[in-house]
Amino acid sequence: MSTPRSRFSAVRSLRDRALHRLGSVSPEAGDAMLYAAGAAFAGLTVLTSTLALYRQWAELAVGPFLFGTVCSVLLALAARRRTGPDQARRARRHWTGRIAVAVCVFAGATAIPLGLEIVWRSDGDPGSHVQPEVTNIERAGQAVVKGKDPYPYVTNPHGKVVSHLPGVSPVNSFVPYLPLMTVFGMPSEKKHDIVLTDARIFFSLATLLVAGAALFLCPADGRRKMRALQVIAILPTAALPLATGGDDMPVVAFLLLAMVLAQRRQPFASGLVLGIVSAMKFTAWPLAALALFAARDRKGERRPLLMILGMLVVAGPVVIPFALSGPWAFFDNVVLFPLGLSGVNSPAASPLPGHLLVSTFPFLHRILPLAVGLVGGSLLAWYLIRRPPRSVSQVCKVGGVVMAVITLLAPATRIGYLLYPINFLTWSYLFADTEGAERHAGSDVVAGTELQLSLS
């Protein structure tokens, strides 16, 4: 009879063999599989989505993903013959080919659908061809530019709707974002054509610039960087949200930059970036808190307080004035409404376990968030005490699991929020090959210190 220990060893052996098989897949074949998955997702979206905006994106994106799949398969077949004295030259040529395919897929699946949706929105109803969060952030940005409070007083402490914006439903009157997110909506205050002021333009620019800087600074190899770039800019995890809404993408990009700076052992700089993103949206907070476990200086010594200081330097002056100017409105908009605890339920709804539970058993609407917070928080605290993450890769892995649980069990959620755990787990892979270098660097510092002491 097998023991639990032997069963665990068998499962671990199967996992190791599966990871070995995946690791033996060529980069070109990996590209083909990812683009094929993107094409499949776009095809299913065309057939099953109830949102016309999503179907429009999918109809435009399925072709580019199929193109990327075919080209990557051809590159993979050609790479199998990459032997002989000119192997290095062929490798460079195939790397160039992978980049060219990625650029084409990005243009067809992300950039062109984004541009068309913005143009169509400008030519027709300003509220069409766009997710509600875009117009919401634009209104909030316009309010800030005019010196007004961006957080409307929608419900009272008893959950009763007392007011809402003219011509806007109560549910779309809420601003469930922290103050710095309104920056992306400020350009819309100018009386220009929507084509020039759509918040998605600035979401996309910030995402590409910040993610590009992060990957440039990251010491990982090109293969791992390509995977991270595909997830954050090319695959449906980025293409769909950037073309239709996009507010989560700059959050993800800034988190990546913060993790890169933490991996480079710059805790204060990482804290400054975490302060920026923590003042944009609460979805950044779980990874920002976990990042403290990886806060180390050049000598390898833990510096979580230095990272916290960097966060507070930015987030404090940005968030506190808005929180004090209208405490209840701020709390109702930013905390209660996203959790589904205000008088108006969030429209975010996907066929995920948390939403299905609340739909089947309405009395769980307020209980489920509290139960998930208490039970999940206790389990996380127990895990962190027993096995605290010691590297950025481990922090991203834990953060990915935490965000997956939150997304799956939240009563008001969107399936698009899964882009957070997918990105975090990809970053765990991105940073994994740098851990050995970090350990060697730490050993070198210790050895150098011991040598100086012995000489003195």
PDB file of N, CA and C in Angstrom, residues 200-249:
ATOM      1  N   ARG A 200      -7.275  54.871 -23.743  1.00  0.00           N
ATOM      2  CA  ARG A 200      -6.582  53.642 -24.133  1.00  0.00           C
ATOM      3  C   ARG A 200      -5.247  53.930 -24.811  1.00  0.00           C
ATOM      4  N   ILE A 201      -5.136  55.078 -25.467  1.00  0.00           N
ATOM      5  CA  ILE A 201      -3.851  55.451 -26.073  1.00  0.00           C
ATOM      6  C   ILE A 201      -2.789  55.555 -24.997  1.00  0.00           C
ATOM      7  N   PHE A 202      -3.128  56.190 -23.899  1.00  0.00           N
ATOM      8  CA  PHE A 202      -2.158  56.432 -22.834  1.00  0.00           C
ATOM      9  C   PHE A 202      -1.938  55.181 -21.983  1.00  0.00           C
ATOM     10  N   PHE A 203      -2.987  54.350 -21.850  1.00  0.00           N
ATOM     11  CA  PHE A 203      -2.772  53.033 -21.228  1.00  0.00           C
ATOM     12  C   PHE A 203      -1.729  52.242 -22.022  1.00  0.00           C
ATOM     13  N   SER A 204      -1.879  52.234 -23.330  1.00  0.00           N
ATOM     14  CA  SER A 204      -1.002  51.430 -24.187  1.00  0.00           C
ATOM     15  C   SER A 204       0.417  51.982 -24.196  1.00  0.00           C
ATOM     16  N   LEU A 205       0.546  53.309 -24.333  1.00  0.00           N
ATOM     17  CA  LEU A 205       1.884  53.904 -24.343  1.00  0.00           C
ATOM     18  C   LEU A 205       2.612  53.641 -23.032  1.00  0.00           C
ATOM     19  N   ALA A 206       1.917  53.831 -21.921  1.00  0.00           N
ATOM     20  CA  ALA A 206       2.544  53.581 -20.618  1.00  0.00           C
ATOM     21  C   ALA A 206       2.943  52.116 -20.488  1.00  0.00           C
ATOM     22  N   THR A 207       2.076  51.217 -20.924  1.00  0.00           N
ATOM     23  CA  THR A 207       2.375  49.782 -20.825  1.00  0.00           C
ATOM     24  C   THR A 207       3.622  49.431 -21.617  1.00  0.00           C
ATOM     25  N   LEU A 208       3.689  49.868 -22.865  1.00  0.00           N
ATOM     26  CA  LEU A 208       4.803  49.509 -23.736  1.00  0.00           C
ATOM     27  C   LEU A 208       6.111  50.145 -23.266  1.00  0.00           C
ATOM     28  N   LEU A 209       6.063  51.413 -22.871  1.00  0.00           N
ATOM     29  CA  LEU A 209       7.287  52.100 -22.454  1.00  0.00           C
ATOM     30  C   LEU A 209       7.823  51.536 -21.143  1.00  0.00           C
ATOM     31  N   VAL A 210       6.945  51.354 -20.172  1.00  0.00           N
ATOM     32  CA  VAL A 210       7.390  50.865 -18.862  1.00  0.00           C
ATOM     33  C   VAL A 210       7.834  49.405 -18.949  1.00  0.00           C
ATOM     34  N   ALA A 211       7.056  48.574 -19.646  1.00  0.00           N
ATOM     35  CA  ALA A 211       7.445  47.167 -19.795  1.00  0.00           C
ATOM     36  C   ALA A 211       8.735  47.046 -20.593  1.00  0.00           C
ATOM     37  N   GLY A 212       8.886  47.882 -21.621  1.00  0.00           N
ATOM     38  CA  GLY A 212      10.128  47.859 -22.393  1.00  0.00           C
ATOM     39  C   GLY A 212      11.329  48.221 -21.543  1.00  0.00           C
ATOM     40  N   ALA A 213      11.186  49.252 -20.709  1.00  0.00           N
ATOM     41  CA  ALA A 213      12.287  49.632 -19.820  1.00  0.00           C
ATOM     42  C   ALA A 213      12.599  48.512 -18.831  1.00  0.00           C
ATOM     43  N   ALA A 214      11.562  47.874 -18.313  1.00  0.00           N
ATOM     44  CA  ALA A 214      11.764  46.783 -17.347  1.00  0.00           C
ATOM     45  C   ALA A 214      12.520  45.621 -17.984  1.00  0.00           C
ATOM     46  N   LEU A 215      12.120  45.215 -19.176  1.00  0.00           N
ATOM     47  CA  LEU A 215      12.787  44.094 -19.832  1.00  0.00           C
ATOM     48  C   LEU A 215      14.197  44.456 -20.265  1.00  0.00           C
ATOM     49  N   PHE A 216      14.422  45.725 -20.589  1.00  0.00           N
ATOM     50  CA  PHE A 216      15.784  46.165 -20.925  1.00  0.00           C
ATOM     51  C   PHE A 216      16.702  46.057 -19.711  1.00  0.00           C
ATOM     52  N   LEU A 217      16.183  46.400 -18.531  1.00  0.00           N
ATOM     53  CA  LEU A 217      16.980  46.350 -17.311  1.00  0.00           C
ATOM     54  C   LEU A 217      17.103  44.939 -16.742  1.00  0.00           C
ATOM     55  N   CYS A 218      16.204  44.057 -17.125  1.00  0.00           N
ATOM     56  CA  CYS A 218      16.203  42.706 -16.568  1.00  0.00           C
ATOM     57  C   CYS A 218      17.389  41.912 -17.112  1.00  0.00           C
ATOM     58  N   PRO A 219      18.150  41.224 -16.252  1.00  0.00           N
ATOM     59  CA  PRO A 219      19.320  40.466 -16.705  1.00  0.00           C
ATOM     60  C   PRO A 219      19.006  39.080 -17.258  1.00  0.00           C
ATOM     61  N   ALA A 220      17.718  38.738 -17.396  1.00  0.00           N
ATOM     62  CA  ALA A 220      17.357  37.410 -17.897  1.00  0.00           C
ATOM     63  C   ALA A 220      17.756  37.263 -19.362  1.00  0.00           C
ATOM     64  N   ASP A 221      17.758  36.030 -19.841  1.00  0.00           N
ATOM     65  CA  ASP A 221      18.131  35.786 -21.235  1.00  0.00           C
ATOM     66  C   ASP A 221      16.978  36.137 -22.162  1.00  0.00           C
ATOM     67  N   GLY A 222      17.292  36.195 -23.480  1.00  0.00           N
ATOM     68  CA  GLY A 222      16.314  36.637 -24.465  1.00  0.00           C
ATOM     69  C   GLY A 222      15.096  35.752 -24.559  1.00  0.00           C
ATOM     70  N   ARG A 223      15.267  34.445 -24.378  1.00  0.00           N
ATOM     71  CA  ARG A 223      14.132  33.532 -24.479  1.00  0.00           C
ATOM     72  C   ARG A 223      13.092  33.848 -23.410  1.00  0.00           C
ATOM     73  N   ARG A 224      13.545  34.080 -22.198  1.00  0.00           N
ATOM     74  CA  ARG A 224      12.603  34.380 -21.116  1.00  0.00           C
ATOM     75  C   ARG A 224      11.985  35.765 -21.300  1.00  0.00           C
ATOM     76  N   LYS A 225      12.768  36.719 -21.782  1.00  0.00           N
ATOM     77  CA  LYS A 225      12.212  38.049 -22.024  1.00  0.00           C
ATOM     78  C   LYS A 225      11.135  38.015 -23.101  1.00  0.00           C
ATOM     79  N   MET A 226      11.346  37.205 -24.122  1.00  0.00           N
ATOM     80  CA  MET A 226      10.349  37.101 -25.185  1.00  0.00           C
ATOM     81  C   MET A 226       9.024  36.589 -24.635  1.00  0.00           C
ATOM     82  N   ARG A 227       9.077  35.600 -23.741  1.00  0.00           N
ATOM     83  CA  ARG A 227       7.843  35.078 -23.153  1.00  0.00           C
ATOM     84  C   ARG A 227       7.119  36.170 -22.359  1.00  0.00           C
ATOM     85  N   ALA A 228       7.871  36.918 -21.571  1.00  0.00           N
ATOM     86  CA  ALA A 228       7.254  37.990 -20.792  1.00  0.00           C
ATOM     87  C   ALA A 228       6.654  39.050 -21.702  1.00  0.00           C
ATOM     88  N   LEU A 229       7.355  39.382 -22.786  1.00  0.00           N
ATOM     89  CA  LEU A 229       6.855  40.383 -23.728  1.00  0.00           C
ATOM     90  C   LEU A 229       5.585  39.906 -24.417  1.00  0.00           C
ATOM     91  N   GLN A 230       5.547  38.634 -24.796  1.00  0.00           N
ATOM     92  CA  GLN A 230       4.350  38.105 -25.446  1.00  0.00           C
ATOM     93  C   GLN A 230       3.136  38.198 -24.532  1.00  0.00           C
ATOM     94  N   VAL A 231       3.315  37.881 -23.266  1.00  0.00           N
ATOM     95  CA  VAL A 231       2.187  37.892 -22.327  1.00  0.00           C
ATOM     96  C   VAL A 231       1.721  39.308 -22.040  1.00  0.00           C
ATOM     97  N   ILE A 232       2.629  40.276 -22.009  1.00  0.00           N
ATOM     98  CA  ILE A 232       2.268  41.634 -21.595  1.00  0.00           C
ATOM     99  C   ILE A 232       1.922  42.554 -22.765  1.00  0.00           C
ATOM    100  N   ALA A 233       2.109  42.082 -24.026  1.00  0.00           N
ATOM    101  CA  ALA A 233       1.851  42.988 -25.140  1.00  0.00           C
ATOM    102  C   ALA A 233       1.209  42.338 -26.355  1.00  0.00           C
ATOM    103  N   ILE A 234       1.308  41.008 -26.532  1.00  0.00           N
ATOM    104  CA  ILE A 234       0.935  40.398 -27.804  1.00  0.00           C
ATOM    105  C   ILE A 234      -0.214  39.408 -27.674  1.00  0.00           C
ATOM    106  N   LEU A 235      -0.148  38.500 -26.722  1.00  0.00           N
ATOM    107  CA  LEU A 235      -1.163  37.459 -26.564  1.00  0.00           C
ATOM    108  C   LEU A 235      -2.485  38.058 -26.072  1.00  0.00           C
ATOM    109  N   PRO A 236      -3.580  37.297 -26.090  1.00  0.00           N
ATOM    110  CA  PRO A 236      -4.862  37.848 -25.643  1.00  0.00           C
ATOM    111  C   PRO A 236      -4.848  38.424 -24.236  1.00  0.00           C
ATOM    112  N   THR A 237      -3.909  37.987 -23.389  1.00  0.00           N
ATOM    113  CA  THR A 237      -3.787  38.569 -22.044  1.00  0.00           C
ATOM    114  C   THR A 237      -3.534  40.070 -22.097  1.00  0.00           C
ATOM    115  N   ALA A 238      -3.028  40.576 -23.218  1.00  0.00           N
ATOM    116  CA  ALA A 238      -2.776  42.007 -23.382  1.00  0.00           C
ATOM    117  C   ALA A 238      -3.578  42.595 -24.531  1.00  0.00           C
ATOM    118  N   ALA A 239      -3.650  41.856 -25.640  1.00  0.00           N
ATOM    119  CA  ALA A 239      -4.287  42.400 -26.846  1.00  0.00           C
ATOM    120  C   ALA A 239      -5.750  42.758 -26.596  1.00  0.00           C
ATOM    121  N   LEU A 240      -6.498  41.851 -25.966  1.00  0.00           N
ATOM    122  CA  LEU A 240      -7.913  42.118 -25.714  1.00  0.00           C
ATOM    123  C   LEU A 240      -8.124  43.289 -24.763  1.00  0.00           C
ATOM    124  N   PRO A 241      -7.487  43.318 -23.585  1.00  0.00           N
ATOM    125  CA  PRO A 241      -7.727  44.470 -22.697  1.00  0.00           C
ATOM    126  C   PRO A 241      -7.236  45.789 -23.269  1.00  0.00           C
ATOM    127  N   LEU A 242      -6.106  45.802 -23.980  1.00  0.00           N
ATOM    128  CA  LEU A 242      -5.615  47.061 -24.532  1.00  0.00           C
ATOM    129  C   LEU A 242      -6.573  47.619 -25.582  1.00  0.00           C
ATOM    130  N   ALA A 243      -7.165  46.757 -26.384  1.00  0.00           N
ATOM    131  CA  ALA A 243      -8.048  47.221 -27.443  1.00  0.00           C
ATOM    132  C   ALA A 243      -9.412  47.657 -26.926  1.00  0.00           C
ATOM    133  N   THR A 244      -9.848  47.098 -25.808  1.00  0.00           N
ATOM    134  CA  THR A 244     -11.209  47.357 -25.339  1.00  0.00           C
ATOM    135  C   THR A 244     -11.278  48.210 -24.078  1.00  0.00           C
ATOM    136  N   GLY A 245     -10.334  48.042 -23.166  1.00  0.00           N
ATOM    137  CA  GLY A 245     -10.359  48.803 -21.911  1.00  0.00           C
ATOM    138  C   GLY A 245      -8.972  49.272 -21.542  1.00  0.00           C
ATOM    139  N   GLY A 246      -8.179  48.354 -20.984  1.00  0.00           N
ATOM    140  CA  GLY A 246      -6.757  48.607 -20.834  1.00  0.00           C
ATOM    141  C   GLY A 246      -6.262  49.146 -19.523  1.00  0.00           C
ATOM    142  N   ASP A 247      -7.130  49.456 -18.549  1.00  0.00           N
ATOM    143  CA  ASP A 247      -6.646  50.096 -17.331  1.00  0.00           C
ATOM    144  C   ASP A 247      -5.751  49.192 -16.496  1.00  0.00           C
ATOM    145  N   ASP A 248      -5.882  47.867 -16.632  1.00  0.00           N
ATOM    146  CA  ASP A 248      -5.042  46.962 -15.853  1.00  0.00           C
ATOM    147  C   ASP A 248      -3.631  46.827 -16.423  1.00  0.00           C
ATOM    148  N   MET A 249      -3.450  47.144 -17.695  1.00  0.00           N
ATOM    149  CA  MET A 249      -2.161  46.883 -18.329  1.00  0.00           C
ATOM    150  C   MET A 249      -1.024  47.773 -17.811  1.00  0.00           C
TER     151      MET A 249
END
